[in-house]
Amino acid sequence: MPQKAVFYHAGCSVCVDAEQRFAHALNPSAYKVEIVHLGQSPERIAEAAASGVKSVPAFVVDGQPYHINFGAALADLGGGA
Amino acid sequence: MPQKAVFYHAGCSVCVDAEQRFAHALNPSAYKVEIVHLGQSPERIAEAAASGVKSVPAFVVDGQPYHINFGAALADLGGGA
C-alpha cells in the first residue's frame, strides 16, 4: 500500500519545477502524493510548520520534512501560521 | 524513455534516508536513477560541483541540482575536487 506524501509549495518557480520533477514522478506504488498550495490553502501552513517544514517546496513523509532547494520561507507565506 | 537522474550522496544518515525515501521511489518510467557515493567515488565530486551541487544529498536532473535537506557540504567531502 503506498505511503502518504504531502508536497507543500507556494506556486513559486522553484516550487513548480520541483513539483514537475519529483512530485509527479514518484512511483504510485510507493507514494500517494497530496499537493498542497500554501498560498491557496494558508490554513495548512500551521500543519506544515508542525511537521518541521521551514521552506517550500518540501515533502513531508512519515512526519519528516524533506526540503528541496529553496523557493520561499514558510515564515514569509503569512496566512494562518 | 526515462530521463537520467543522478543521486549524489556521501553515506551520511540524511543521505541514506533521502536515498530510501526518494531515489528508490521515483517512477522507473520517469527516471533512470544513478546513485553516486562521493565518498567512494571522489573523482566525481568535480562533476557534481559543475552541475551546481553544493551539498549532499542531491539529485541532478537535466543539468539542474536539487538539494534535499542538508547532509554534508560538497566542500567538506574533499577528494578529487
CSV table of C-alpha atoms in Angstrom, one decimal:
chain,number,residue,atom,x,y,z
A,1,MET,CA,0.0,0.0,0.0
A,2,PRO,CA,1.5,3.4,-0.9
A,3,GLN,CA,2.6,5.7,1.8
A,4,LYS,CA,1.2,9.2,2.0
A,5,ALA,CA,3.5,12.0,1.0
A,6,VAL,CA,2.5,15.7,1.1
A,7,PHE,CA,4.1,18.1,-1.2
A,8,TYR,CA,3.9,21.7,0.1
A,9,HIS,CA,4.5,24.5,-2.3
A,10,ALA,CA,3.6,28.1,-2.9
A,11,GLY,CA,3.4,28.4,-6.7
A,12,CYS,CA,7.0,29.9,-6.9
A,13,SER,CA,9.1,28.8,-9.9
A,14,VAL,CA,11.3,26.7,-7.8
A,15,CYS,CA,8.2,25.0,-6.4
A,16,VAL,CA,6.6,24.4,-9.8
A,17,ASP,CA,9.8,22.9,-11.1
A,18,ALA,CA,10.2,20.6,-8.1
A,19,GLU,CA,6.6,19.5,-8.4
A,20,GLN,CA,7.1,18.6,-12.1
A,21,ARG,CA,10.4,16.9,-11.4
A,22,PHE,CA,9.6,14.9,-8.3
A,23,ALA,CA,6.0,15.2,-7.0
A,24,HIS,CA,4.7,13.8,-10.3
A,25,ALA,CA,7.5,11.3,-10.8
A,26,LEU,CA,7.2,9.3,-7.6
A,27,ASN,CA,6.2,5.7,-8.1
A,28,PRO,CA,2.5,5.4,-7.3
A,29,SER,CA,3.2,2.0,-5.7
A,30,ALA,CA,5.4,3.8,-3.2
A,31,TYR,CA,3.6,7.0,-2.5
A,32,LYS,CA,0.2,8.6,-2.8
A,33,VAL,CA,1.1,12.3,-3.2
A,34,GLU,CA,-1.1,15.1,-2.0
A,35,ILE,CA,-0.1,18.5,-3.4
A,36,VAL,CA,-0.9,21.5,-1.1
A,37,HIS,CA,-0.5,25.1,-2.4
A,38,LEU,CA,0.0,27.1,0.8
A,39,GLY,CA,-0.8,30.3,-0.9
A,40,GLN,CA,-4.2,29.0,-1.7
A,41,SER,CA,-4.6,27.0,1.5
A,42,PRO,CA,-2.9,29.2,4.1
A,43,GLU,CA,-4.9,27.3,6.8
A,44,ARG,CA,-2.5,24.4,6.3
A,45,ILE,CA,0.7,26.5,7.0
A,46,ALA,CA,0.5,25.6,10.7
A,47,GLU,CA,0.3,21.9,9.8
A,48,ALA,CA,3.4,22.2,7.6
A,49,ALA,CA,5.3,24.1,10.2
A,50,ALA,CA,4.3,21.4,12.8
A,51,SER,CA,6.0,18.8,10.6
A,52,GLY,CA,9.2,20.8,10.6
A,53,VAL,CA,8.8,22.5,7.2
A,54,LYS,CA,10.8,25.6,7.1
A,55,SER,CA,10.6,26.5,3.4
A,56,VAL,CA,8.9,25.4,0.2
A,57,PRO,CA,9.0,23.3,-1.8
A,58,ALA,CA,9.1,20.5,0.6
A,59,PHE,CA,7.8,16.9,1.0
A,60,VAL,CA,6.5,15.5,4.3
A,61,VAL,CA,6.8,11.8,4.5
A,62,ASP,CA,6.1,9.8,7.7
A,63,GLY,CA,6.2,13.0,9.7
A,64,GLN,CA,9.6,14.1,8.4
A,65,PRO,CA,10.3,17.1,6.2
A,66,TYR,CA,12.3,17.0,3.1
A,67,HIS,CA,13.2,20.4,1.7
A,68,ILE,CA,14.0,20.6,-2.0
A,69,ASN,CA,16.1,23.6,-2.8
A,70,PHE,CA,14.7,26.9,-1.6
A,71,GLY,CA,11.7,28.7,-3.1
A,72,ALA,CA,10.2,30.6,-0.2
A,73,ALA,CA,10.5,30.6,3.6
A,74,LEU,CA,7.4,29.4,5.3
A,75,ALA,CA,7.5,32.4,7.6
A,76,ASP,CA,7.1,34.7,4.5
A,77,LEU,CA,4.0,33.0,3.3
A,78,GLY,CA,1.9,34.6,6.0
A,79,GLY,CA,-1.6,33.2,6.3
A,80,GLY,CA,-2.8,31.0,9.1
A,81,ALA,CA,0.5,30.4,10.9
B,1,MET,CA,12.1,6.9,-22.4
B,2,PRO,CA,13.1,7.6,-18.8
B,3,GLN,CA,15.3,10.6,-18.1
B,4,LYS,CA,18.6,10.3,-16.4
B,5,ALA,CA,18.8,11.4,-12.8
B,6,VAL,CA,21.9,11.2,-10.7
B,7,PHE,CA,21.6,11.0,-6.9
B,8,TYR,CA,24.8,12.2,-5.2
B,9,HIS,CA,25.3,11.2,-1.6
B,10,ALA,CA,28.1,10.6,0.9
B,11,GLY,CA,26.7,7.8,3.1
B,12,CYS,CA,25.6,10.2,5.8
B,13,SER,CA,22.3,9.5,7.6
B,14,VAL,CA,20.5,12.3,5.9
B,15,CYS,CA,21.8,10.9,2.6
B,16,VAL,CA,20.7,7.3,3.3
B,17,ASP,CA,17.3,8.4,4.4
B,18,ALA,CA,16.8,10.6,1.3
B,19,GLU,CA,18.0,7.7,-0.9
B,20,GLN,CA,15.5,5.3,0.6
B,21,ARG,CA,12.7,7.9,0.5
B,22,PHE,CA,13.2,9.3,-2.9
B,23,ALA,CA,16.0,7.8,-5.0
B,24,HIS,CA,14.4,4.4,-4.9
B,25,ALA,CA,10.8,5.7,-5.1
B,26,LEU,CA,11.0,7.5,-8.4
B,27,ASN,CA,8.9,6.0,-11.2
B,28,PRO,CA,11.2,4.0,-13.4
B,29,SER,CA,9.1,5.2,-16.4
B,30,ALA,CA,10.1,8.8,-15.5
B,31,TYR,CA,13.7,8.4,-14.3
B,32,LYS,CA,16.6,6.1,-14.6
B,33,VAL,CA,18.5,6.9,-11.4
B,34,GLU,CA,22.2,6.5,-11.0
B,35,ILE,CA,23.4,6.6,-7.4
B,36,VAL,CA,26.9,8.0,-6.8
B,37,HIS,CA,28.6,7.8,-3.4
B,38,LEU,CA,31.0,10.7,-3.4
B,39,GLY,CA,33.0,9.3,-0.5
B,40,GLN,CA,33.7,6.1,-2.5
B,41,SER,CA,33.9,7.9,-5.9
B,42,PRO,CA,35.7,11.2,-5.0
B,43,GLU,CA,36.7,11.6,-8.7
B,44,ARG,CA,33.1,12.5,-9.4
B,45,ILE,CA,33.0,15.5,-6.9
B,46,ALA,CA,34.1,17.8,-9.7
B,47,GLU,CA,31.3,16.7,-11.9
B,48,ALA,CA,28.7,17.2,-9.1
B,49,ALA,CA,30.1,20.7,-8.4
B,50,ALA,CA,30.0,21.5,-12.1
B,51,SER,CA,26.2,20.8,-12.0
B,52,GLY,CA,25.8,23.2,-9.2
B,53,VAL,CA,25.7,20.7,-6.3
B,54,LYS,CA,26.6,22.4,-3.1
B,55,SER,CA,25.7,19.8,-0.6
B,56,VAL,CA,24.5,16.2,-0.4
B,57,PRO,CA,22.1,14.5,-0.7
B,58,ALA,CA,21.2,16.0,-4.1
B,59,PHE,CA,19.7,15.0,-7.4
B,60,VAL,CA,20.9,16.3,-10.7
B,61,VAL,CA,18.2,16.2,-13.4
B,62,ASP,CA,18.7,17.8,-16.8
B,63,GLY,CA,21.7,19.6,-15.6
B,64,GLN,CA,19.9,21.2,-12.6
B,65,PRO,CA,20.7,20.4,-9.0
B,66,TYR,CA,18.0,19.6,-6.5
B,67,HIS,CA,19.3,19.6,-2.9
B,68,ILE,CA,17.3,17.6,-0.4
B,69,ASN,CA,17.8,18.8,3.1
B,70,PHE,CA,21.4,19.1,4.2
B,71,GLY,CA,23.7,16.2,5.0
B,72,ALA,CA,27.2,17.4,4.2
B,73,ALA,CA,28.7,20.3,2.2
B,74,LEU,CA,30.4,19.2,-1.0
B,75,ALA,CA,33.4,21.3,0.0
B,76,ASP,CA,33.8,19.1,3.1
B,77,LEU,CA,34.0,15.9,1.2
B,78,GLY,CA,37.5,16.5,-0.1
B,79,GLY,CA,38.6,14.0,-2.7
B,80,GLY,CA,39.1,15.0,-6.3
B,81,ALA,CA,37.5,18.4,-6.3
